[in-house]
Each structure stands twice: as structure tokens, then as C-alpha cells.
PDB file of C-alpha atoms in Angstrom:
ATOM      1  CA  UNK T   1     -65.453  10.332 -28.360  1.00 51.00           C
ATOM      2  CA  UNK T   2     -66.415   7.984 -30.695  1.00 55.00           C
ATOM      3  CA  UNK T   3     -65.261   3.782 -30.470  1.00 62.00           C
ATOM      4  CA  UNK T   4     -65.817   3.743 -34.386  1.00 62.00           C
ATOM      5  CA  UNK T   5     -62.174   2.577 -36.083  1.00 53.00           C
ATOM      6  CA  UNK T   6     -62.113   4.468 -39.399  1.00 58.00           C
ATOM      7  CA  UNK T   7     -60.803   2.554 -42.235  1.00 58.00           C
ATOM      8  CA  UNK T   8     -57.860   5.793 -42.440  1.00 62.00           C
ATOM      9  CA  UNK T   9     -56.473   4.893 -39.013  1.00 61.00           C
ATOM     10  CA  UNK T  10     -52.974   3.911 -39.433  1.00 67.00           C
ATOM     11  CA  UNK T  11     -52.902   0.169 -37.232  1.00 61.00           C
ATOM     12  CA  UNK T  12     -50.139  -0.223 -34.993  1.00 67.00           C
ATOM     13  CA  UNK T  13     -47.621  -3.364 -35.239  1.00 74.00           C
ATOM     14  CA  UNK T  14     -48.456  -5.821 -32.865  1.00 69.00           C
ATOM     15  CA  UNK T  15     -47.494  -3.697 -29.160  1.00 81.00           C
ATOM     16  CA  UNK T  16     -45.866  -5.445 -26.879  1.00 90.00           C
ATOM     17  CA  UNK T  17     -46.019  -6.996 -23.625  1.00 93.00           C
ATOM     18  CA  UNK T  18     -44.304  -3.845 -22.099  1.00 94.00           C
ATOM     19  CA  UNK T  19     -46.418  -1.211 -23.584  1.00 95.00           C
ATOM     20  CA  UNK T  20     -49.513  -2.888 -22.909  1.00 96.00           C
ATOM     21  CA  UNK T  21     -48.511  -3.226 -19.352  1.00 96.00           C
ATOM     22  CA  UNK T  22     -47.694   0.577 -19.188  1.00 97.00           C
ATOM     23  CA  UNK T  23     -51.202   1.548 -20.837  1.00 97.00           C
ATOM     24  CA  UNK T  24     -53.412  -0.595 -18.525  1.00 98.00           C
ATOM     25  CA  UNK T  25     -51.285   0.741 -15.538  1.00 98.00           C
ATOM     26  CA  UNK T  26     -52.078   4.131 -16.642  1.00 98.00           C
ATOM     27  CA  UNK T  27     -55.641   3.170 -17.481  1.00 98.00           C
ATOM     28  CA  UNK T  28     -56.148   2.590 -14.058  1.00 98.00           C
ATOM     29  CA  UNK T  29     -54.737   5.010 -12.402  1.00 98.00           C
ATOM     30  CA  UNK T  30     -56.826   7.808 -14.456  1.00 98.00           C
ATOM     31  CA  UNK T  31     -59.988   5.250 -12.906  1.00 98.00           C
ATOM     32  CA  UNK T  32     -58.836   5.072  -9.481  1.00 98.00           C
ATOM     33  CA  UNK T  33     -58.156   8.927  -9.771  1.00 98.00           C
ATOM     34  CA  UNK T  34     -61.028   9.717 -10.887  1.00 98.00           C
ATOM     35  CA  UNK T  35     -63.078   7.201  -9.001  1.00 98.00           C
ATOM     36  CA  UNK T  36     -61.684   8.115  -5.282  1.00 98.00           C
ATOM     37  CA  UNK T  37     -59.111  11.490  -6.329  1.00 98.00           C
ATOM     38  CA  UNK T  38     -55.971  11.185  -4.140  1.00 98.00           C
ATOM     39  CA  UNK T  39     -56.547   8.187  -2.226  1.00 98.00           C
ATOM     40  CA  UNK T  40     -57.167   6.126  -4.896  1.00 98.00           C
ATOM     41  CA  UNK T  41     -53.376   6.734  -6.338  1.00 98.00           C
ATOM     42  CA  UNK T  42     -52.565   5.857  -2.900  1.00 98.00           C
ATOM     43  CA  UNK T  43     -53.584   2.606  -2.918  1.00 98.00           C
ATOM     44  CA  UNK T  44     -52.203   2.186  -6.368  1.00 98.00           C
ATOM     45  CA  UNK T  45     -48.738   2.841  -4.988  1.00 98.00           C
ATOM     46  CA  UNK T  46     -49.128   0.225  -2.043  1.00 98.00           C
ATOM     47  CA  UNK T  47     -50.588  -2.281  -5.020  1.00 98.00           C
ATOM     48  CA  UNK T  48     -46.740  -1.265  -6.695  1.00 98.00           C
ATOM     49  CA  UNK T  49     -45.404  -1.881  -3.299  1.00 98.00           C
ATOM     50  CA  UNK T  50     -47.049  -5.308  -3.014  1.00 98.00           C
ATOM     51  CA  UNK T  51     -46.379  -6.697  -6.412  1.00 98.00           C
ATOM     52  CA  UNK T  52     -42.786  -5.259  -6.110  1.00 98.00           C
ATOM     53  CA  UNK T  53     -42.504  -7.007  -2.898  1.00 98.00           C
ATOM     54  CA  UNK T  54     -43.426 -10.594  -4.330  1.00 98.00           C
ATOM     55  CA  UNK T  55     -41.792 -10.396  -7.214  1.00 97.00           C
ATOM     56  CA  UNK T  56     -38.841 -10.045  -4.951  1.00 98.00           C
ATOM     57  CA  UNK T  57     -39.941 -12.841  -3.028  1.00 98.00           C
ATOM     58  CA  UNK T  58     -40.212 -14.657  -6.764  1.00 97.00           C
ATOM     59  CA  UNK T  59     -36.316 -13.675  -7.422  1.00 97.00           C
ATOM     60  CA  UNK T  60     -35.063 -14.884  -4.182  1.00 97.00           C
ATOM     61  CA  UNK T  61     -36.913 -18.323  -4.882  1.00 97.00           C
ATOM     62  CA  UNK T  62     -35.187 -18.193  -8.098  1.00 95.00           C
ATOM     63  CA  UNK T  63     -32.107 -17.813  -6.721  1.00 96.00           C
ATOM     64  CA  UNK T  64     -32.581 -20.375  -3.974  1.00 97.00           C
ATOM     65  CA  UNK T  65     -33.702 -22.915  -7.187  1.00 96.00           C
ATOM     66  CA  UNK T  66     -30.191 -22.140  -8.903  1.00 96.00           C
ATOM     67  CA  UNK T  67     -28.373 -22.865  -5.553  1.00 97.00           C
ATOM     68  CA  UNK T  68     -27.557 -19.672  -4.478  1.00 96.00           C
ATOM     69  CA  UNK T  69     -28.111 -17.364  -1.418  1.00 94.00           C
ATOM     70  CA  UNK T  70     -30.294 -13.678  -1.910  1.00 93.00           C
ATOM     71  CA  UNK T  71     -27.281 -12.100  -1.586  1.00 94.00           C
ATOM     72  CA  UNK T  72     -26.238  -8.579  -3.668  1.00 94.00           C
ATOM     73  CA  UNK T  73     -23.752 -10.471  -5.856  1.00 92.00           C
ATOM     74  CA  UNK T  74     -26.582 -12.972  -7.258  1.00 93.00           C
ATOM     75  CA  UNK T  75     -29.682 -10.286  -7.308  1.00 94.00           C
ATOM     76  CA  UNK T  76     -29.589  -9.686 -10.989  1.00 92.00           C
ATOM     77  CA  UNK T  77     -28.152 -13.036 -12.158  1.00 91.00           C
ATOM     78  CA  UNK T  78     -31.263 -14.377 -10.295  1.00 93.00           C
ATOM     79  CA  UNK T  79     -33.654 -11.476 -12.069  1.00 93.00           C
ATOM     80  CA  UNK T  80     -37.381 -12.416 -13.186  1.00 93.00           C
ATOM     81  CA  UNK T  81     -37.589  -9.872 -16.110  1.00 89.00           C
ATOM     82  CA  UNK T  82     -36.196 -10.262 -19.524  1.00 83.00           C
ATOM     83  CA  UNK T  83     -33.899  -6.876 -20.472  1.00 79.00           C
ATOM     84  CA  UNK T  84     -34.549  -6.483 -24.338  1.00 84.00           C
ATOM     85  CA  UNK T  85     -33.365  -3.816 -26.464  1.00 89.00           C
ATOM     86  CA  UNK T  86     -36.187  -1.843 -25.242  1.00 91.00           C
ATOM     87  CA  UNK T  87     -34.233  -1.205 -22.329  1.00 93.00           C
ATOM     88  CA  UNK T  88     -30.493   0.709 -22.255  1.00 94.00           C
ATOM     89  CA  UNK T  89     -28.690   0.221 -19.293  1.00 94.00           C
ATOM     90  CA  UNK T  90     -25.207  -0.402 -17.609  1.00 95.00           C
ATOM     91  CA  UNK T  91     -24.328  -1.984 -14.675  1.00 94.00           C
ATOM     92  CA  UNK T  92     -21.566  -1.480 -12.391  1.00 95.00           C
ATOM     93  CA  UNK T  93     -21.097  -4.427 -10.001  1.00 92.00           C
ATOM     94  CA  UNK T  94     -18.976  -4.603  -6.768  1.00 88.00           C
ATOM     95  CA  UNK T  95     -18.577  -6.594  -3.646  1.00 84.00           C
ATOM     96  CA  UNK T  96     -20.666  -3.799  -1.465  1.00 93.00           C
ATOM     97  CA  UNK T  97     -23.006  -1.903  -4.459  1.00 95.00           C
ATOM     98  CA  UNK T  98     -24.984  -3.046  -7.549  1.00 95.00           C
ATOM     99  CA  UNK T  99     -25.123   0.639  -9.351  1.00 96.00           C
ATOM    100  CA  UNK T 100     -27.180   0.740 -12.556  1.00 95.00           C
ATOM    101  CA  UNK T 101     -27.813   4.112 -15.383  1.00 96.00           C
ATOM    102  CA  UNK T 102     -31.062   3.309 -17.444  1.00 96.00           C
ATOM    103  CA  UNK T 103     -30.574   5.848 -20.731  1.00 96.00           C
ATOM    104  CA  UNK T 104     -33.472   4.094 -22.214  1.00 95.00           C
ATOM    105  CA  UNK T 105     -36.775   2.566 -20.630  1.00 95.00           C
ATOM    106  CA  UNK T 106     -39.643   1.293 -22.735  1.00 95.00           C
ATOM    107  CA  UNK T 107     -42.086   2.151 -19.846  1.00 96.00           C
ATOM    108  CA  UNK T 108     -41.296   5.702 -19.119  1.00 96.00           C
ATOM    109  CA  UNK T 109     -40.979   6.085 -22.704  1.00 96.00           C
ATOM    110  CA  UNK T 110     -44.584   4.969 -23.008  1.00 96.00           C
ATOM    111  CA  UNK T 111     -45.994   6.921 -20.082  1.00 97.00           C
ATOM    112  CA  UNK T 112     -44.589   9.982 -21.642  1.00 96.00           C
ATOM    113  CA  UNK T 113     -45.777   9.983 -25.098  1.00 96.00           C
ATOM    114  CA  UNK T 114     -49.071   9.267 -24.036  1.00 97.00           C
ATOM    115  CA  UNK T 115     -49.035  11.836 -21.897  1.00 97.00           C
ATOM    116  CA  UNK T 116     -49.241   9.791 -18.654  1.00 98.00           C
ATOM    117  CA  UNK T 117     -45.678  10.628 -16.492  1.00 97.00           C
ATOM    118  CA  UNK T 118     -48.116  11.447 -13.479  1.00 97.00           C
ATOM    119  CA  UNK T 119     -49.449   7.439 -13.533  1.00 98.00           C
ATOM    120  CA  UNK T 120     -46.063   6.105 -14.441  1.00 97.00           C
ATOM    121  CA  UNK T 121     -44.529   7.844 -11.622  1.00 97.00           C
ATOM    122  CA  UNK T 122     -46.057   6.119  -9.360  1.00 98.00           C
ATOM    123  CA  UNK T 123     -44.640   2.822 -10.148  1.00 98.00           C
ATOM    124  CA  UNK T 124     -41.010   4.114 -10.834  1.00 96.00           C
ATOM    125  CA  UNK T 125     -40.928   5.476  -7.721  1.00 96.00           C
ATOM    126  CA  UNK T 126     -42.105   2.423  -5.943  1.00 97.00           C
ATOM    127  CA  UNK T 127     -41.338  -0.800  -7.941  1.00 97.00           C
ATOM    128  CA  UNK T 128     -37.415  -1.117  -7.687  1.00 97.00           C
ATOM    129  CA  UNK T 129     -37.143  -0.263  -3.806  1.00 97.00           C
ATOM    130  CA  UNK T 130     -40.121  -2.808  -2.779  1.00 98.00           C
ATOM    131  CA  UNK T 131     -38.581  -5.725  -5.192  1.00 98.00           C
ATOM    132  CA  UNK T 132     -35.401  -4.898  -3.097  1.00 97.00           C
ATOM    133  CA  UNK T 133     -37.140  -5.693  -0.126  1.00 97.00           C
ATOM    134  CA  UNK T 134     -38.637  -8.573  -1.536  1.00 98.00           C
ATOM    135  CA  UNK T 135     -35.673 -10.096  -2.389  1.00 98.00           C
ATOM    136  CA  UNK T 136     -33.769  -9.554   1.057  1.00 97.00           C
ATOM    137  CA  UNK T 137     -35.142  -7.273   3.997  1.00 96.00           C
ATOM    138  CA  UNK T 138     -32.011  -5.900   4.259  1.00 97.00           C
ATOM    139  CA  UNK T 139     -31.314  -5.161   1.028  1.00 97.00           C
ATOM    140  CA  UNK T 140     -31.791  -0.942  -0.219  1.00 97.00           C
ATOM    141  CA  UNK T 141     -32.024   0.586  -3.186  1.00 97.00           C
ATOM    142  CA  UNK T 142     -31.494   4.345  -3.585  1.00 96.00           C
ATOM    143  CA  UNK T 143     -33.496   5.643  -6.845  1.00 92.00           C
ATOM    144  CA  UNK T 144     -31.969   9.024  -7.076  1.00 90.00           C
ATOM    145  CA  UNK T 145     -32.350   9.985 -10.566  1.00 93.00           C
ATOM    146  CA  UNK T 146     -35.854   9.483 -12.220  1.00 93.00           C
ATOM    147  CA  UNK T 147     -36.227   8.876 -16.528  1.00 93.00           C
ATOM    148  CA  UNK T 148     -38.774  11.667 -16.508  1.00 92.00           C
ATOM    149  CA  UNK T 149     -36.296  14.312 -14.718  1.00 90.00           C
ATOM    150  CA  UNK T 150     -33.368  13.908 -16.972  1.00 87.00           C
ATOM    151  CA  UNK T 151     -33.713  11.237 -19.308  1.00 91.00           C
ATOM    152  CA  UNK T 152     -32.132   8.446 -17.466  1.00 95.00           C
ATOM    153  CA  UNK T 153     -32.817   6.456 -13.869  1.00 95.00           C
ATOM    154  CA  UNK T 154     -30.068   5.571 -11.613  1.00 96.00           C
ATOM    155  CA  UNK T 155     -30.143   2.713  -8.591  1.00 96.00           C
ATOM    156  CA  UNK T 156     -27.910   1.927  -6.409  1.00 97.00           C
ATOM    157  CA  UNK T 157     -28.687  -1.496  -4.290  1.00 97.00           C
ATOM    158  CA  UNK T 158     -26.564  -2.399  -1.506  1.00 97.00           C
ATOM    159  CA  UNK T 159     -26.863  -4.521   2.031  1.00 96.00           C
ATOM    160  CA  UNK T 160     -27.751  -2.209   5.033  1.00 92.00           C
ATOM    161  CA  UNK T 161     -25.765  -3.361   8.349  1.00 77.00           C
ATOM    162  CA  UNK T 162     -23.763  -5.004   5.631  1.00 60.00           C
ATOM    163  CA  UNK T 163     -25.938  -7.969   6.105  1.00 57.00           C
ATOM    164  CA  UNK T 164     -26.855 -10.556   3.512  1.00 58.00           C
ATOM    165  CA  UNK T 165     -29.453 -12.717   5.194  1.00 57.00           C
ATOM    166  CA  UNK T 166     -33.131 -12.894   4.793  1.00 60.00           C
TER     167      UNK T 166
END
């Protein structure tokens, strides 16, 4: 395979931030993958975990900045990542459950026409539950319905022990 650019090569708008974040996650899965086979994905997943965890971390310091407690009711007024039209979603919010239906997701949209689901997995599965820990210990989020399965991802985030402390 040839690095050459040929002057008939269509060039793409500027790509953003999203898709080049999906492509260098993918990137490096195929590496670690091929690198060190299955336990390389595994540590990919625990470096999801991680980041999920402190950017969790990150939102509850938000929150905390604003003046209010990690609690359920301020976990997505407290967010850290910008929802664009990139991104279809609704959100049903009540005093016990935060439930949310993605119809549209510019990553898993990414991972699957470039033919990368198996890398982009990995972080679906992983990010939203760790972030949830991140934010309060005792905070869960069920991920029961996955983009690549039937076109949409659903999450439910509530308080275990009905707890809302850190």
C-alpha cells in the first residue's frame, strides 16, 4: 500500500474532533492487537476504564465548581462533553433514574463505516459505566442496548443503596 496521495483523490472537509478521536482509537487497537493479540485489547479496555474514570472525577469537580453536589439530578447539567448535532439523543430525567436513547452517535457511526465495530466496542462498552463511577462510586449505569446491535444505545444511571455521596 502505497502513502502516495494521487492528485484524483477526492479530499475530505476538514474531520472533526470526534472522528479523529474514533480513528486513532481504532488505530491503536489494530496495533495493540496485533502487537500482543488478546491481551493487548485488554489493556485497551482498562485504558477506557481509566480515562472514563477521571473524566468522571473531572465532572464531579465541575459540579462541585458550579456549587452543586455529584448527585444523579446534576450529572449531566455538570457534563464535560459538548452534544452537537452529531449526536441524537433523548433524555428522560427523574428523581431515582437518568434514562437516555442515542438514535445517532458520531463515533459508532465512524467505527462502522470504516469497518472497525470490533475496536469501537471496546470503548462503548466501557466508557459510560467507568465515567459513572468516576463521578460518584455509587452511581450505575446499565448499557443494555449497544448502537452496533440495533442502531441505537440506551443507559440508564441511577444511585445504588439509593445513596448520593461520594
Amino acid at each position: 500500500m502505497s502513502n502516495e496521495v494521487k492528485d484524483s483523490q477526492p479530499i475530505e472537509s476538514p474531520v472533526n474532533m470526534y472522528i479523529l478521536f474514533a480513528r486513532f482509537f481504532a488505530i491503536t487497537a489494530k496495533q495493540l492487537e496485533k502487537e500482543f493479540g488478546q491481551k493487548g485489547l485488554d489493556v485497551l479496555a482498562e485504558c477506557v476504564k481509566t480515562f472514563g474514570i477521571e473524566r468522571g472525577k473531572n465532572i464531579a469537580r465541575r459540579a462541585a465548581q458550579a456549587g452543586k453536589k455529584n448527585t444523579l439530578e446534576n450529572y449531566l447539567d455538570s457534563y464535560d462533553m459538548e452534544r452537537s448535532e452529531l449526536f441524537g439523543y433523548k433524555n428522560d430525567i427523574d428523581s431515582e433514574r437518568v434514562n437516555q436513547v442515542f438514535n445517532r452517535c458520531i463515533f459508532a457511526s465512524t467505527w462502522i463505516d470504516d469497518k472497525d465495530e470490533k475496536y469501537g466496542r471496546i470503548y462503548c462498552e466501557h466508557i459510560d459505566p467507568s465515567i459513572a463511577k468516576g463521578y460518584n462510586k455509587n452511581m450505575m449505569c446499565e448499557h443494555n442496548h449497544i448502537m452496533y446491535d440495533n442502531n441505537e444505545c440506551t443507559f440508564q444511571f441511577y444511585m445504588k443503596d439509593n445513596k448520593d455521596d461520594n
